[in-house]
Amino acid sequence: MQNFVYEYPTQVFFGKDAAKTHLPDVLANFGPHVLLAYGGGSIKKNGVYEEILEILQAAGKTVTEFTGIMSNPTYAKVQEGAALARSCKADLVLAVGGGSVIDCCKIVAAQAVTDVDLWDLEMNQHKAPVQTPIALGAIVTAAGTGAEMNGGAVITNAEVKIKAGMFAAAPRFAVLDPMYTMTLPASQVISGAFDTLSHAMETYFGRSDQDNVSDAVAEAIMRNTIDNLRIVLHDLQNYTARSNLMWDSAMAENGILKVGRLTDFEAHQIEHQLGAYTDCNHGQGLAVIHPAYYRCIFKSALPKFARFARNVWGIAGQDMTEEQLAQAGIQALADFIAECGLPTRLGQLHSKVEITPALLRQVADSCNTLPNGYKQLTHDEIYGILSACL
Ligand code: NZQ
Ligand code: ZN
């Protein structure tokens, strides 16, 4: 195992009525001014907004709203939120939404307390913010990213066309009520769950020389995500399945699977840049990229891909070579993506621009190539992977 330090900053309240039950007590820990942040308005349609506002008012909080946080949140939106947080002297930033709202608020909470340009600090100077951010809470309305249980935020800087991970405020508390996710459209439930599966795979396929209990936990999360995603394909509102998917989502990105091991996350790097250029849905972009990426790298990790086929997809493979078994596992993943109705080609993504070879060249050339997967890609290989998805 790699050496590790594990520390957990987020208090989690899970289950039906978790906000009503726990938020009043939690809010007592923070000052009177709350910046209530949300996206394009889904919480106003499904009653979550009224419920949270009532709890905040009953707790005597002064509420300022920060609205319209878009999917794939931009750095410009972060600056808007930071200015609001400063002007209302927010004691707590309360993010109510999916990964996009939570991520935006993580950087808002850190940017509001400093004049330093955090993008420049993190991306160009490779330094972390030093000031203590405003306290952040997350009320999850869309599962998949696990953003509520980590300190990373994925932000798009539209000026330089880079979508990248930044590090700032981890939520001090997170409310996970599966009922709050029930109004999600099926396509978002599915793409969110695929994002969860991707996080577990990206961690599992990080370079690791030794067996590690984290790999066995990752296999359990992958199997559980697949099983429950299969249930919601036919029974979207199944509470047990939606609860499992919600906790799978948190488990895949709360650091537990990463304990004692290196991680890959190259498919995420490629998807993030694809998102920077096309504004595509994150989980859908990953669904297109993953099989092609794994077909490019699997020969560098045959035993791990064979184990994936056996332990995640249940392929016994007695009559197969290790290479055949590894390929069968990747095919099972590709078949599952099709079974879920997720996009399998780039042309099926709801891109804001036409996806041409020239655009893919720009996407490929702007991707980070990470060192801790089984094979470090070149930009030409990334272009090859993307071209195979056309
Ligand atoms: O904006 P509203 O109106 O709320 O609509 C949203 C949005 O259109 C809607 N929605 C959310 N909750 C709903 C609902 N609609 C009906 N009922 C509800 N209860 O869902 C749409 C998608 O929301 P969004 O937050 O964009 O989706 P997701 O949770 O998939 O987040 C995606 C973002 O998270 C980043 C992605 O890159 C992307 O920018 N990620 C963050 C990670 C992290 N911080 O750990 C890890 C991930 O790998 C990922 O990169
Ligand atoms: Zn993801």
XYZ file of C-alpha atoms and ligand atoms in Angstrom:
441
model
C 0.000 0.000 0.000
C 0.974 3.625 -0.533
C 1.332 5.600 2.696
C -1.746 7.651 3.473
C -3.411 10.128 5.804
C -7.193 9.886 6.037
C -9.223 12.638 7.605
C -12.898 13.400 7.150
C -14.251 16.990 7.255
C -17.899 16.456 6.195
C -20.755 15.485 8.486
C -23.325 13.532 6.479
C -27.080 13.370 7.087
C -28.633 10.688 4.934
C -32.244 9.690 4.320
C -35.854 10.812 4.046
C -36.494 14.173 5.754
C -32.808 14.562 6.600
C -32.964 18.341 6.077
C -36.011 18.856 8.310
C -34.562 16.559 10.962
C -30.979 17.790 11.126
C -30.590 21.184 9.478
C -32.065 23.249 12.343
C -29.411 21.958 14.764
C -26.609 22.225 12.229
C -27.476 25.815 11.327
C -26.988 26.853 14.933
C -23.243 26.375 14.371
C -23.056 29.229 11.883
C -23.615 32.987 11.908
C -26.790 34.740 10.711
C -26.010 35.405 7.025
C -26.568 32.590 4.534
C -25.826 32.646 0.818
C -28.397 30.228 -0.607
C -27.077 28.972 -3.957
C -28.861 26.949 -6.598
C -29.035 26.241 -10.314
C -31.556 26.912 -13.037
C -34.670 26.505 -10.931
C -35.423 22.786 -10.534
C -35.553 23.286 -6.756
C -38.329 25.831 -7.172
C -40.417 23.324 -9.135
C -40.016 20.353 -6.804
C -40.563 22.016 -3.422
C -36.982 21.706 -2.153
C -36.516 25.493 -2.255
C -39.578 26.176 -0.062
C -38.586 23.492 2.407
C -35.010 24.764 2.823
C -36.042 28.430 2.925
C -38.553 27.669 5.661
C -35.871 25.910 7.723
C -33.482 28.850 7.230
C -36.132 31.409 8.197
C -37.179 29.413 11.249
C -33.521 29.407 12.297
C -33.513 33.218 12.058
C -31.112 33.419 9.129
C -30.868 36.321 6.712
C -30.880 34.788 3.247
C -29.257 36.148 0.092
C -29.817 34.122 -3.069
C -27.176 33.210 -5.641
C -29.034 31.692 -8.591
C -28.578 30.393 -12.120
C -25.515 28.238 -11.556
C -25.191 26.354 -14.820
C -24.095 22.782 -15.493
C -20.342 22.827 -16.047
C -20.057 25.982 -13.897
C -17.820 28.743 -15.146
C -15.136 30.724 -13.377
C -17.080 33.898 -14.243
C -20.045 32.491 -12.282
C -17.694 31.799 -9.352
C -16.675 35.474 -9.350
C -20.344 36.542 -9.348
C -21.013 34.312 -6.346
C -17.893 35.473 -4.517
C -18.934 39.132 -4.927
C -22.383 38.319 -3.535
C -20.922 36.343 -0.629
C -18.699 39.303 0.227
C -21.452 41.886 -0.033
C -23.879 39.924 2.159
C -21.068 38.990 4.583
C -22.042 35.333 4.299
C -21.320 33.152 7.316
C -22.442 30.064 5.423
C -22.667 29.217 1.736
C -25.469 26.694 1.309
C -25.294 24.890 -2.037
C -28.560 23.214 -3.040
C -28.179 21.186 -6.207
C -26.012 18.700 -8.065
C -22.273 18.642 -8.641
C -22.317 21.895 -10.599
C -23.872 23.985 -7.817
C -21.756 22.358 -5.114
C -18.521 22.774 -7.105
C -19.230 26.402 -7.927
C -19.898 27.108 -4.239
C -16.686 25.422 -3.116
C -14.690 28.020 -5.016
C -17.097 30.859 -4.172
C -16.487 30.117 -0.472
C -12.730 30.328 -0.974
C -12.696 33.232 -3.453
C -14.912 35.430 -1.290
C -12.256 35.710 1.402
C -9.357 36.773 -0.815
C -8.475 39.194 -3.600
C -6.062 36.656 -5.031
C -7.306 35.234 -8.349
C -7.741 31.588 -7.387
C -7.580 30.268 -10.951
C -4.228 31.957 -11.450
C -3.035 30.808 -8.017
C -3.960 27.160 -8.576
C -3.462 26.674 -12.322
C -0.485 28.921 -13.035
C 1.317 29.192 -9.711
C 0.366 25.659 -8.581
C -0.364 26.836 -5.056
C -3.313 26.190 -2.765
C -5.424 28.972 -1.223
C -4.293 29.798 2.314
C -7.226 31.748 3.747
C -9.904 29.772 5.572
C -12.950 29.700 3.274
C -16.464 30.637 4.327
C -18.197 27.568 5.760
C -19.958 25.510 3.092
C -22.914 23.146 3.349
C -24.303 20.962 0.556
C -27.857 19.792 0.021
C -27.691 17.240 -2.749
C -30.477 17.129 -5.338
C -28.665 15.132 -8.039
C -26.448 12.153 -7.226
C -23.441 11.000 -9.224
C -20.478 13.297 -8.742
C -19.929 12.740 -5.032
C -18.987 16.441 -4.901
C -20.652 16.775 -1.497
C -17.951 14.742 0.207
C -14.715 16.158 -1.143
C -12.840 19.435 -1.503
C -12.341 19.305 -5.272
C -14.339 21.442 -7.684
C -14.461 21.173 -11.451
C -14.657 24.633 -12.988
C -14.672 25.770 -16.625
C -12.622 28.816 -17.512
C -14.413 29.733 -20.725
C -11.811 32.358 -21.662
C -9.023 29.796 -21.975
C -11.294 26.801 -22.735
C -10.025 24.734 -19.808
C -12.251 22.692 -17.515
C -10.154 21.671 -14.549
C -10.179 20.515 -10.974
C -9.565 23.178 -8.351
C -9.179 22.611 -4.616
C -10.819 24.759 -1.993
C -13.617 24.269 0.505
C -14.946 20.814 1.365
C -18.530 20.947 2.673
C -18.717 21.008 6.472
C -21.977 19.099 6.214
C -23.976 17.368 3.495
C -27.649 16.461 3.392
C -28.390 13.439 1.213
C -32.116 12.822 0.955
C -32.892 10.471 -1.960
C -36.391 12.000 -2.112
C -34.800 15.300 -3.184
C -33.511 13.543 -6.319
C -36.817 11.985 -7.383
C -37.717 14.721 -9.879
C -34.502 14.260 -11.843
C -35.088 13.261 -15.456
C -34.163 9.619 -16.177
C -31.280 10.700 -18.416
C -29.645 12.595 -15.507
C -30.184 9.736 -13.048
C -28.464 7.415 -15.513
C -25.616 9.742 -16.471
C -25.042 10.530 -12.786
C -24.844 6.847 -11.902
C -22.445 6.277 -14.777
C -20.276 9.076 -13.376
C -20.180 7.142 -10.099
C -19.176 3.950 -11.920
C -16.512 5.933 -13.736
C -15.065 7.277 -10.469
C -14.749 3.762 -9.091
C -13.156 2.516 -12.344
C -10.757 5.456 -12.561
C -9.595 4.686 -9.033
C -9.410 0.909 -9.611
C -7.342 1.309 -12.770
C -4.769 3.533 -11.127
C -1.346 1.936 -11.070
C -1.001 -0.294 -8.060
C 1.560 -2.975 -7.540
C -0.020 -4.648 -4.583
C -3.419 -6.004 -3.766
C -5.266 -3.465 -1.666
C -8.528 -3.703 0.237
C -9.540 -0.478 -1.536
C -9.776 -2.456 -4.800
C -12.214 -4.919 -3.229
C -14.317 -2.029 -1.894
C -14.257 -0.436 -5.362
C -15.507 -3.691 -6.899
C -18.406 -3.717 -4.436
C -19.290 -0.112 -5.302
C -19.106 -0.888 -9.029
C -21.344 -3.969 -8.709
C -23.825 -2.093 -6.527
C -23.963 0.835 -8.946
C -24.518 -1.494 -11.911
C -27.206 -3.533 -10.091
C -29.137 -0.473 -8.918
C -28.780 1.338 -12.213
C -30.364 -1.740 -13.813
C -33.266 -1.437 -11.348
C -33.913 2.244 -12.085
C -33.876 1.605 -15.840
C -37.242 -0.105 -15.283
C -38.362 1.493 -12.012
C -37.048 5.053 -11.917
C -38.591 6.017 -8.567
C -37.449 2.908 -6.673
C -36.411 4.437 -3.334
C -34.054 1.644 -2.317
C -32.233 1.731 -5.637
C -32.044 5.539 -5.608
C -30.719 5.437 -2.019
C -28.034 2.973 -3.005
C -27.029 5.054 -6.016
C -26.854 8.154 -3.835
C -24.541 6.520 -1.315
C -22.505 4.796 -4.053
C -21.977 8.254 -5.508
C -20.655 9.634 -2.226
C -18.548 6.526 -1.525
C -16.866 6.666 -4.930
C -15.579 10.199 -4.375
C -15.165 10.561 -0.619
C -11.616 9.267 -0.697
C -12.309 5.820 0.776
C -11.602 3.985 -2.493
C -8.399 5.964 -2.971
C -6.875 5.029 0.358
C -3.414 3.529 -0.035
C -3.320 3.611 -3.824
C -2.602 5.710 -6.889
C -5.505 6.666 -9.153
C -5.870 7.163 -12.892
C -8.618 9.692 -13.879
C -7.368 10.074 -17.458
C -10.874 9.432 -18.855
C -12.012 12.354 -16.691
C -9.234 14.564 -18.067
C -10.410 13.793 -21.590
C -14.081 14.335 -20.729
C -13.350 17.602 -18.965
C -11.678 19.031 -22.057
C -14.451 17.630 -24.247
C -16.826 19.469 -21.895
C -14.786 22.679 -22.122
C -15.256 22.667 -25.909
C -18.788 21.222 -26.209
C -20.494 21.820 -22.810
C -21.624 18.168 -22.923
C -23.157 16.360 -19.954
C -20.338 14.973 -17.794
C -21.606 11.401 -17.296
C -22.632 11.100 -20.927
C -19.219 12.246 -22.125
C -17.588 9.662 -19.876
C -19.843 6.922 -21.263
C -18.598 7.625 -24.775
C -14.939 7.832 -23.801
C -14.465 4.943 -21.353
C -14.620 1.875 -23.661
C -12.351 3.504 -26.262
C -9.905 4.577 -23.570
C -9.769 1.113 -22.043
C -9.276 -0.524 -25.452
C -6.229 1.734 -25.815
C -4.639 0.902 -22.444
C -5.760 -2.609 -21.488
C -2.652 -4.423 -22.747
C -0.626 -2.489 -20.167
C -2.781 -3.923 -17.358
C -4.024 -7.346 -18.443
C -4.276 -8.900 -14.955
C -6.299 -5.931 -13.626
C -8.658 -5.863 -16.602
C -9.117 -9.653 -16.316
C -9.934 -9.207 -12.609
C -12.425 -6.453 -13.552
C -14.130 -8.879 -15.984
C -14.328 -11.593 -13.343
C -15.206 -9.634 -10.218
C -17.335 -6.807 -11.604
C -19.032 -8.380 -14.627
C -19.098 -11.992 -13.396
C -17.392 -13.424 -16.476
C -15.848 -16.765 -15.454
C -13.721 -17.002 -18.602
C -12.311 -20.506 -17.961
C -11.687 -21.051 -21.660
C -10.282 -17.600 -22.273
C -6.743 -16.276 -22.281
C -6.065 -13.400 -19.912
C -6.211 -11.025 -22.878
C -9.563 -12.403 -24.057
C -10.966 -12.095 -20.550
C -9.741 -8.511 -20.275
C -11.392 -7.674 -23.607
C -14.616 -9.396 -22.514
C -14.758 -7.132 -19.449
C -14.397 -4.000 -21.588
C -17.077 -5.333 -23.950
C -19.385 -5.960 -20.969
C -18.877 -2.317 -19.964
C -19.652 -1.142 -23.522
C -22.761 -3.367 -23.643
C -23.940 -1.981 -20.298
C -23.533 1.595 -21.562
C -25.736 0.724 -24.548
C -28.232 -1.090 -22.269
C -28.565 2.109 -20.204
C -29.325 4.123 -23.327
C -26.269 6.284 -22.706
C -24.560 7.810 -25.736
C -21.955 5.584 -27.346
C -20.719 8.029 -30.019
C -19.639 11.658 -29.770
C -22.361 12.658 -32.226
C -24.998 11.618 -29.673
C -23.796 14.151 -27.091
C -25.814 17.338 -26.954
C -22.860 19.420 -28.029
C -23.207 23.174 -28.408
C -20.826 23.058 -31.396
C -20.230 20.599 -34.223
C -17.754 17.919 -33.184
C -15.207 17.794 -36.013
C -11.740 16.193 -36.243
C -10.235 19.686 -35.937
C -12.137 20.283 -32.694
C -11.050 16.882 -31.352
C -7.435 17.799 -32.098
C -7.838 20.897 -29.900
C -9.519 18.829 -27.180
C -6.731 16.236 -27.288
C -3.932 18.772 -27.267
C -5.361 20.619 -24.278
C -5.764 17.478 -22.094
C -3.547 16.741 -19.150
C -1.844 13.363 -19.454
C -1.724 11.864 -15.981
C 1.134 9.641 -14.786
C -0.581 7.245 -12.415
C -2.644 5.088 -14.758
C -1.267 1.883 -16.230
C -0.216 3.747 -19.384
C 0.552 7.454 -19.711
C -1.055 8.642 -22.935
C 0.404 10.951 -25.544
C -1.754 13.704 -27.031
C -1.803 11.735 -30.303
C -3.178 8.702 -28.444
C -5.894 10.887 -26.894
C -6.738 12.153 -30.363
C -6.898 8.512 -31.526
C -9.274 7.629 -28.665
C -11.552 10.576 -29.450
C -11.468 9.849 -33.178
C -12.517 6.252 -32.473
C -15.627 7.684 -30.752
C -16.755 9.779 -33.734
O -29.936 23.750 -12.580
P -31.164 23.008 -12.184
O -32.418 23.678 -12.613
O -31.181 22.660 -10.724
O -31.161 21.617 -13.037
C -30.165 20.644 -12.856
C -29.259 20.480 -14.079
O -29.945 20.877 -15.258
C -30.851 19.306 -12.794
N -31.277 18.923 -11.454
C -30.527 18.840 -10.324
N -31.277 18.357 -9.321
C -32.526 18.143 -9.817
C -32.532 18.515 -11.173
N -33.627 18.414 -11.966
C -34.758 17.937 -11.388
N -34.825 17.543 -10.107
C -33.731 17.618 -9.282
N -33.783 17.183 -8.027
O -29.864 18.380 -13.220
C -29.035 18.987 -14.195
C -27.613 18.569 -13.984
O -27.125 19.084 -12.761
P -25.550 19.157 -12.512
O -25.316 19.642 -11.137
O -24.896 19.888 -13.637
O -25.153 17.607 -12.669
P -24.069 16.752 -11.922
O -24.454 16.493 -10.523
O -23.830 15.601 -12.811
O -22.756 17.691 -11.887
C -21.913 17.796 -13.001
C -20.718 18.675 -12.686
O -19.935 18.098 -11.613
C -18.578 17.955 -12.056
C -18.742 17.732 -13.541
O -17.555 17.898 -14.257
C -19.801 18.752 -13.897
O -19.233 20.038 -14.016
N -17.900 16.907 -11.278
C -17.580 17.162 -9.997
C -16.876 16.273 -9.227
C -16.448 16.580 -7.830
N -16.502 17.815 -7.390
O -16.059 15.694 -7.079
C -16.457 14.965 -9.728
C -17.016 14.608 -11.050
O -16.085 13.773 -11.714
C -17.385 15.733 -11.945
O -16.283 16.127 -12.746
Zn -16.968 12.364 -12.772
